Amino acid sequence: MSRADWKRVGGYGAAACCAAYGSMKLAQALGAGALADKDPLPPGLRERLLARDPLFVTSHWVLAGAAAVGVVVALATVRPRKAAFPRRLLPAIAWTLGIFMIARSAGALGFGFVGDALVLAGVSSVPAEHAALAHDLARWDLLLWSPFFLLWGACWTAAVWRPRRSVGAER
């Protein structure tokens, strides 16, 4: 697959991930429980989320809007260079989002493959009254959310990847 094909797959993949995530957040903002009970949050925040606390409802609207903007940005990566974004802004946004999402999937932000594996292996201490919930959420995060964020981050970075050419390759 050529570099242009990878960039196109990355751009369309990032747009599709934005649309999927935004659709879920929009559904949650409108009152659906679409995977809300699988969100890896501490117990107190989780209760507020499931009780439809106004802060969480507002955050769902904001995230749905951000995802819609993300679709536009992702699709701009597959457009010709005459896009409406300044030349260096689009790669900076895509790289930042990609690295953030990959870090989240790995566990650098508290959730992710490493943190989930530590909880499931019993290495991370979890309050006894929340142990069953913590294990359930860690399994969901390990099998759904972390792979999704890894894919999404990989798509963002592939959309703007520009490998450096070696001096001998330019001839």
Coordinates of N, CA and C in Angstrom, one line a residue:
M1 N 0.8 -1.2 0.0 CA 0.0 0.0 0.0 C 0.9 1.2 0.0
S2 N 0.6 2.2 -0.8 CA 1.4 3.4 -0.9 C 1.2 4.3 0.2
R3 N 2.1 5.3 0.4 CA 1.9 6.3 1.5 C 0.6 7.1 1.3
A4 N 0.2 7.4 0.1 CA -1.0 8.1 -0.2 C -2.2 7.3 0.2
D5 N -2.1 6.0 0.0 CA -3.2 5.1 0.4 C -3.4 5.0 1.9
W6 N -2.2 4.9 2.6 CA -2.2 4.9 4.1 C -2.8 6.2 4.6
K7 N -2.4 7.3 4.0 CA -3.0 8.6 4.5 C -4.5 8.6 4.3
R8 N -4.9 8.1 3.1 CA -6.4 8.2 2.8 C -7.1 7.2 3.8
V9 N -6.6 6.0 4.0 CA -7.2 5.1 5.0 C -7.2 5.7 6.4
G10 N -6.1 6.4 6.7 CA -6.1 7.0 8.0 C -7.1 8.1 8.2
G11 N -7.2 9.0 7.2 CA -8.2 10.1 7.2 C -9.6 9.6 7.3
Y12 N -9.9 8.7 6.4 CA -11.3 8.1 6.4 C -11.6 7.3 7.7
G13 N -10.6 6.6 8.2 CA -10.7 5.9 9.4 C -10.9 6.8 10.6
A14 N -10.2 7.9 10.7 CA -10.3 8.8 11.8 C -11.7 9.5 11.7
A15 N -12.2 9.8 10.5 CA -13.5 10.3 10.4 C -14.6 9.3 10.8
A16 N -14.4 8.1 10.5 CA -15.4 7.0 10.9 C -15.4 6.9 12.4
C17 N -14.2 6.9 13.0 CA -14.1 6.8 14.5 C -14.8 8.0 15.1
C18 N -14.5 9.2 14.6 CA -15.2 10.4 15.1 C -16.7 10.2 15.0
A19 N -17.2 9.8 13.9 CA -18.6 9.6 13.7 C -19.2 8.6 14.7
A20 N -18.5 7.5 14.9 CA -19.0 6.5 15.8 C -19.0 7.0 17.2
Y21 N -17.9 7.6 17.7 CA -17.9 8.1 19.0 C -18.9 9.3 19.2
G22 N -19.0 10.2 18.2 CA -19.9 11.3 18.3 C -21.4 10.8 18.3
S23 N -21.7 9.7 17.6 CA -23.0 9.2 17.6 C -23.4 8.6 18.9
M24 N -22.4 7.9 19.6 CA -22.7 7.4 20.9 C -22.9 8.5 21.9
K25 N -22.1 9.5 21.9 CA -22.2 10.7 22.8 C -23.5 11.4 22.5
L26 N -23.9 11.6 21.3 CA -25.2 12.2 21.0 C -26.3 11.4 21.5
A27 N -26.3 10.1 21.4 CA -27.3 9.2 21.9 C -27.4 9.3 23.4
Q28 N -26.2 9.4 24.1 CA -26.2 9.6 25.5 C -26.8 10.9 25.9
A29 N -26.5 12.0 25.2 CA -27.0 13.3 25.5 C -28.5 13.3 25.3
L30 N -29.0 12.6 24.4 CA -30.5 12.5 24.2 C -31.2 11.6 25.2
G31 N -30.4 10.9 26.0 CA -31.1 10.0 27.0 C -30.8 8.5 26.9
A32 N -30.2 8.1 25.8 CA -30.0 6.7 25.6 C -28.8 6.3 26.6
G33 N -28.8 5.0 27.0 CA -27.8 4.5 27.8 C -26.6 3.9 27.1
A34 N -26.5 4.2 25.8 CA -25.5 3.5 24.9 C -24.1 3.4 25.5
L35 N -23.8 2.3 26.2 CA -22.6 2.0 26.8 C -22.1 2.9 27.9
A36 N -23.1 3.7 28.4 CA -22.7 4.6 29.5 C -22.3 3.9 30.7
D37 N -22.9 2.7 31.0 CA -22.6 1.9 32.2 C -21.3 1.2 32.0
K38 N -20.6 1.3 30.9 CA -19.3 0.6 30.6 C -18.2 1.7 30.6
D39 N -18.5 2.9 31.0 CA -17.5 4.0 31.0 C -16.6 3.8 32.2
P40 N -15.3 3.7 32.1 CA -14.4 3.4 33.2 C -14.2 4.6 34.1
L41 N -15.2 4.9 34.9 CA -15.1 6.1 35.8 C -15.1 5.6 37.3
P42 N -14.6 6.4 38.2 CA -14.7 6.1 39.6 C -16.1 6.0 40.0
P43 N -16.5 5.2 41.0 CA -17.9 4.9 41.4 C -18.7 6.2 41.6
G44 N -18.2 7.2 42.2 CA -19.0 8.4 42.4 C -19.4 9.1 41.2
L45 N -18.4 9.2 40.3 CA -18.6 9.9 39.0 C -19.6 9.0 38.1
R46 N -19.4 7.7 38.2 CA -20.2 6.8 37.4 C -21.7 6.9 37.8
E47 N -21.9 7.0 39.1 CA -23.3 7.2 39.6 C -23.9 8.5 39.0
R48 N -23.1 9.6 39.0 CA -23.6 10.8 38.5 C -23.9 10.7 37.0
L49 N -23.0 10.0 36.3 CA -23.2 9.8 34.8 C -24.5 9.0 34.6
L50 N -24.7 7.9 35.3 CA -25.9 7.1 35.1 C -27.2 7.8 35.6
A51 N -27.0 8.8 36.5 CA -28.2 9.5 37.0 C -28.5 10.7 36.1
R52 N -27.7 10.9 35.0 CA -27.9 12.0 34.0 C -27.7 13.3 34.7
D53 N -26.7 13.4 35.5 CA -26.3 14.7 36.1 C -26.1 15.7 35.0
P54 N -26.6 17.0 35.1 CA -26.5 18.0 34.1 C -25.1 18.2 33.5
L55 N -24.1 18.1 34.4 CA -22.7 18.2 34.0 C -22.3 17.2 32.9
F56 N -22.8 15.9 33.2 CA -22.5 14.9 32.2 C -23.3 15.0 30.9
V57 N -24.5 15.4 31.1 CA -25.3 15.6 29.8 C -24.7 16.7 29.0
T58 N -24.3 17.8 29.6 CA -23.6 18.9 28.9 C -22.3 18.3 28.2
S59 N -21.6 17.5 29.0 CA -20.3 17.0 28.4 C -20.6 16.1 27.2
H60 N -21.7 15.4 27.2 CA -22.0 14.6 26.1 C -22.3 15.4 24.8
W61 N -23.0 16.5 25.0 CA -23.3 17.4 23.9 C -22.0 18.0 23.4
V62 N -21.1 18.4 24.3 CA -19.8 19.0 23.9 C -19.0 18.0 23.1
L63 N -19.0 16.8 23.6 CA -18.2 15.7 23.0 C -18.8 15.3 21.6
A64 N -20.1 15.3 21.5 CA -20.7 15.1 20.2 C -20.4 16.2 19.2
G65 N -20.4 17.4 19.7 CA -20.0 18.5 18.8 C -18.5 18.4 18.4
A66 N -17.7 18.1 19.4 CA -16.2 18.0 19.1 C -16.0 16.8 18.1
A67 N -16.8 15.8 18.2 CA -16.6 14.7 17.3 C -17.0 15.1 15.9
A68 N -18.1 15.9 15.8 CA -18.5 16.4 14.4 C -17.4 17.3 13.8
V69 N -16.8 18.1 14.6 CA -15.6 18.9 14.2 C -14.5 17.9 13.7
G70 N -14.3 16.9 14.5 CA -13.3 15.9 14.2 C -13.5 15.2 12.9
V71 N -14.8 15.0 12.5 CA -15.1 14.4 11.2 C -14.6 15.4 10.1
V72 N -14.9 16.6 10.3 CA -14.5 17.7 9.3 C -12.9 17.7 9.2
V73 N -12.3 17.7 10.3 CA -10.8 17.8 10.3 C -10.2 16.5 9.7
A74 N -10.7 15.4 10.0 CA -10.2 14.1 9.5 C -10.4 14.1 7.9
L75 N -11.6 14.5 7.5 CA -11.8 14.5 6.0 C -10.9 15.6 5.3
A76 N -10.5 16.6 6.1 CA -9.6 17.6 5.5 C -8.3 17.0 5.2
T77 N -7.9 16.0 5.9 CA -6.6 15.3 5.7 C -6.5 14.6 4.3
V78 N -7.7 14.2 3.8 CA -7.7 13.5 2.5 C -8.0 14.4 1.3
R79 N -8.3 15.7 1.6 CA -8.5 16.7 0.5 C -7.2 17.2 0.0
P80 N -7.3 17.7 -1.2 CA -6.1 18.3 -1.8 C -5.6 19.5 -0.9
R81 N -4.3 19.9 -1.1 CA -3.7 20.9 -0.3 C -4.4 22.2 -0.2
K82 N -5.4 22.4 -1.0 CA -6.1 23.7 -1.0 C -7.2 23.8 0.1
A83 N -7.0 22.9 1.1 CA -8.0 22.9 2.2 C -8.0 24.2 3.0
A84 N -9.0 24.4 3.7 CA -9.2 25.7 4.5 C -8.3 25.8 5.7
F85 N -7.6 24.8 6.0 CA -6.7 24.8 7.2 C -5.3 25.3 6.8
P86 N -4.7 26.1 7.7 CA -3.3 26.5 7.4 C -2.5 25.2 7.3
R87 N -1.4 25.3 6.5 CA -0.6 24.2 6.2 C -0.1 23.4 7.3
R88 N 0.3 24.0 8.4 CA 0.9 23.3 9.5 C -0.1 23.0 10.6
L89 N -1.3 23.6 10.6 CA -2.3 23.4 11.7 C -2.9 22.0 11.6
L90 N -3.2 21.6 10.4 CA -3.9 20.3 10.3 C -3.0 19.1 10.8
P91 N -1.7 19.0 10.4 CA -0.9 17.9 10.9 C -0.7 18.1 12.4
A92 N -0.6 19.3 13.0 CA -0.4 19.5 14.4 C -1.6 19.0 15.2
I93 N -2.8 19.3 14.7 CA -4.1 18.8 15.3 C -4.1 17.3 15.3
A94 N -3.9 16.7 14.1 CA -4.0 15.2 13.9 C -2.9 14.5 14.8
W95 N -1.7 15.0 14.8 CA -0.7 14.4 15.6 C -1.0 14.5 17.1
T96 N -1.5 15.6 17.5 CA -1.8 15.8 18.9 C -2.9 14.8 19.3
L97 N -4.0 14.7 18.5 CA -5.1 13.8 18.8 C -4.6 12.4 18.7
G98 N -3.8 12.0 17.7 CA -3.3 10.7 17.6 C -2.5 10.2 18.8
I99 N -1.6 11.1 19.2 CA -0.7 10.7 20.3 C -1.5 10.6 21.6
F100 N -2.4 11.6 21.8 CA -3.3 11.5 23.0 C -4.1 10.2 23.1
M101 N -4.7 9.8 22.0 CA -5.5 8.6 21.9 C -4.7 7.4 22.1
I102 N -3.5 7.3 21.5 CA -2.6 6.2 21.7 C -2.1 6.1 23.1
A103 N -1.8 7.2 23.7 CA -1.4 7.3 25.1 C -2.5 6.8 26.0
R104 N -3.8 7.2 25.7 CA -4.9 6.8 26.5 C -5.1 5.3 26.4
S105 N -4.9 4.7 25.2 CA -5.1 3.3 25.0 C -4.0 2.5 25.7
A106 N -2.9 3.0 25.8 CA -1.8 2.3 26.5 C -1.9 2.4 28.0
G107 N -2.5 3.4 28.5 CA -2.6 3.5 29.9 C -2.0 4.7 30.6
A108 N -1.4 5.6 29.8 CA -0.7 6.7 30.3 C -1.6 7.7 31.0
L109 N -2.9 7.7 30.7 CA -3.9 8.6 31.3 C -4.7 7.9 32.4
G110 N -4.3 6.8 32.9 CA -4.9 6.1 34.0 C -5.8 4.9 33.5
F111 N -6.3 5.0 32.3 CA -7.1 3.9 31.7 C -6.2 3.3 30.6
G112 N -6.5 2.1 30.2 CA -5.8 1.6 29.1 C -5.3 0.2 29.3
F113 N -4.6 -0.4 28.4 CA -4.1 -1.7 28.4 C -3.4 -2.0 29.7
V114 N -2.4 -1.2 30.1 CA -1.6 -1.5 31.2 C -2.4 -1.4 32.5
G115 N -3.1 -0.3 32.7 CA -4.0 -0.2 33.9 C -5.0 -1.3 34.1
D116 N -5.6 -1.6 33.0 CA -6.7 -2.7 33.0 C -6.0 -4.0 33.3
A117 N -4.9 -4.3 32.7 CA -4.2 -5.6 33.0 C -3.8 -5.7 34.5
L118 N -3.3 -4.5 35.1 CA -2.9 -4.5 36.5 C -4.1 -4.7 37.4
V119 N -5.3 -4.2 37.0 CA -6.5 -4.4 37.8 C -6.9 -5.8 37.8
L120 N -7.0 -6.4 36.5 CA -7.4 -7.7 36.4 C -6.5 -8.8 37.0
A121 N -5.2 -8.4 37.0 CA -4.2 -9.4 37.6 C -4.2 -9.2 39.1
G122 N -4.9 -8.2 39.7 CA -4.9 -8.0 41.1 C -3.7 -7.3 41.6
V123 N -2.9 -6.7 40.7 CA -1.7 -5.9 41.1 C -2.1 -4.5 41.7
S124 N -3.0 -3.9 41.0 CA -3.6 -2.6 41.4 C -4.6 -2.8 42.5
S125 N -4.5 -2.0 43.6 CA -5.4 -2.2 44.7 C -6.7 -1.5 44.3
V126 N -7.8 -2.1 44.6 CA -9.1 -1.6 44.3 C -9.9 -1.8 45.6
P127 N -10.7 -0.7 46.0 CA -11.5 -0.9 47.3 C -12.4 -2.2 47.1
A128 N -12.4 -2.9 48.2 CA -13.1 -4.2 48.2 C -14.6 -4.0 47.8
E129 N -15.2 -2.9 48.2 CA -16.7 -2.8 47.9 C -16.9 -2.5 46.4
H130 N -15.8 -2.1 45.7 CA -15.9 -1.8 44.2 C -15.1 -2.8 43.4
A131 N -14.6 -3.9 43.9 CA -13.8 -4.8 43.2 C -14.5 -5.4 42.0
A132 N -15.7 -5.9 42.2 CA -16.4 -6.5 41.1 C -16.7 -5.5 39.9
L133 N -17.1 -4.3 40.3 CA -17.3 -3.2 39.3 C -16.0 -2.9 38.6
A134 N -14.9 -2.7 39.4 CA -13.6 -2.4 38.8 C -13.1 -3.5 37.8
H135 N -13.3 -4.7 38.1 CA -12.9 -5.8 37.2 C -13.8 -5.8 36.0
D136 N -15.1 -5.6 36.1 CA -16.0 -5.5 35.0 C -15.6 -4.4 34.0
L137 N -15.4 -3.2 34.6 CA -15.0 -2.0 33.8 C -13.7 -2.2 33.1
A138 N -12.7 -2.8 33.8 CA -11.4 -3.1 33.3 C -11.5 -4.0 32.1
R139 N -12.4 -5.0 32.2 CA -12.6 -6.0 31.0 C -13.2 -5.2 29.8
W140 N -14.2 -4.4 30.1 CA -14.8 -3.6 29.0 C -13.8 -2.7 28.4
D141 N -13.0 -2.0 29.2 CA -12.0 -1.1 28.7 C -10.9 -1.8 27.9
L142 N -10.5 -3.0 28.4 CA -9.5 -3.8 27.8 C -9.9 -4.3 26.4
L143 N -11.2 -4.7 26.3 CA -11.7 -5.3 25.1 C -12.4 -4.3 24.1
L144 N -12.8 -3.2 24.6 CA -13.6 -2.3 23.7 C -12.9 -0.9 23.6
W145 N -12.8 -0.2 24.8 CA -12.4 1.2 24.7 C -10.9 1.4 24.3
S146 N -10.0 0.6 25.0 CA -8.6 0.8 24.7 C -8.3 0.4 23.2
P147 N -8.8 -0.7 22.7 CA -8.5 -1.0 21.2 C -9.1 0.1 20.3
F148 N -10.3 0.6 20.7 CA -11.0 1.7 19.9 C -10.1 2.9 19.9
F149 N -9.6 3.3 21.0 CA -8.7 4.5 21.1 C -7.4 4.3 20.4
L150 N -6.9 3.1 20.5 CA -5.6 2.8 19.7 C -5.9 2.9 18.2
L151 N -7.0 2.3 17.7 CA -7.3 2.4 16.3 C -7.5 3.8 15.9
W152 N -8.3 4.6 16.7 CA -8.6 6.0 16.4 C -7.3 6.8 16.3
G153 N -6.4 6.6 17.3 CA -5.1 7.3 17.3 C -4.2 6.9 16.2
A154 N -4.2 5.6 15.8 CA -3.4 5.2 14.7 C -3.9 5.8 13.4
C155 N -5.2 5.9 13.3 CA -5.8 6.5 12.1 C -5.4 8.0 12.0
W156 N -5.5 8.7 13.1 CA -5.1 10.2 13.1 C -3.6 10.3 12.6
T157 N -2.8 9.5 13.2 CA -1.3 9.6 12.9 C -1.1 9.2 11.4
A158 N -1.8 8.1 11.0 CA -1.6 7.7 9.6 C -2.1 8.7 8.6
A159 N -3.1 9.5 9.0 CA -3.6 10.5 8.1 C -2.7 11.6 7.8
V160 N -1.7 11.8 8.6 CA -0.7 12.9 8.4 C 0.7 12.5 8.4
W161 N 0.9 11.2 8.4 CA 2.3 10.6 8.5 C 3.1 11.1 7.3
R162 N 4.3 11.6 7.5 CA 5.2 12.0 6.5 C 6.5 11.5 6.8
P163 N 6.8 10.2 6.4 CA 8.1 9.7 6.7 C 9.3 10.5 6.1
R164 N 10.3 10.6 6.8 CA 11.5 11.4 6.3 C 12.2 10.6 5.3
R165 N 12.6 11.3 4.2 CA 13.3 10.6 3.2 C 14.8 10.6 3.5
S166 N 15.5 9.6 3.2 CA 16.9 9.6 3.4 C 17.6 10.3 2.2
V167 N 18.8 10.8 2.4 CA 19.4 11.6 1.4 C 19.6 10.8 0.1
G168 N 19.9 9.5 0.2 CA 20.1 8.7 -1.0 C 18.8 8.4 -1.7
A169 N 17.7 8.5 -1.1 CA 16.4 8.1 -1.7 C 15.8 9.3 -2.5
E170 N 16.4 10.5 -2.4 CA 15.9 11.6 -3.2 C 16.4 11.6 -4.6
R171 N 17.4 10.8 -5.0 CA 18.0 10.8 -6.3 C 17.1 10.2 -7.3

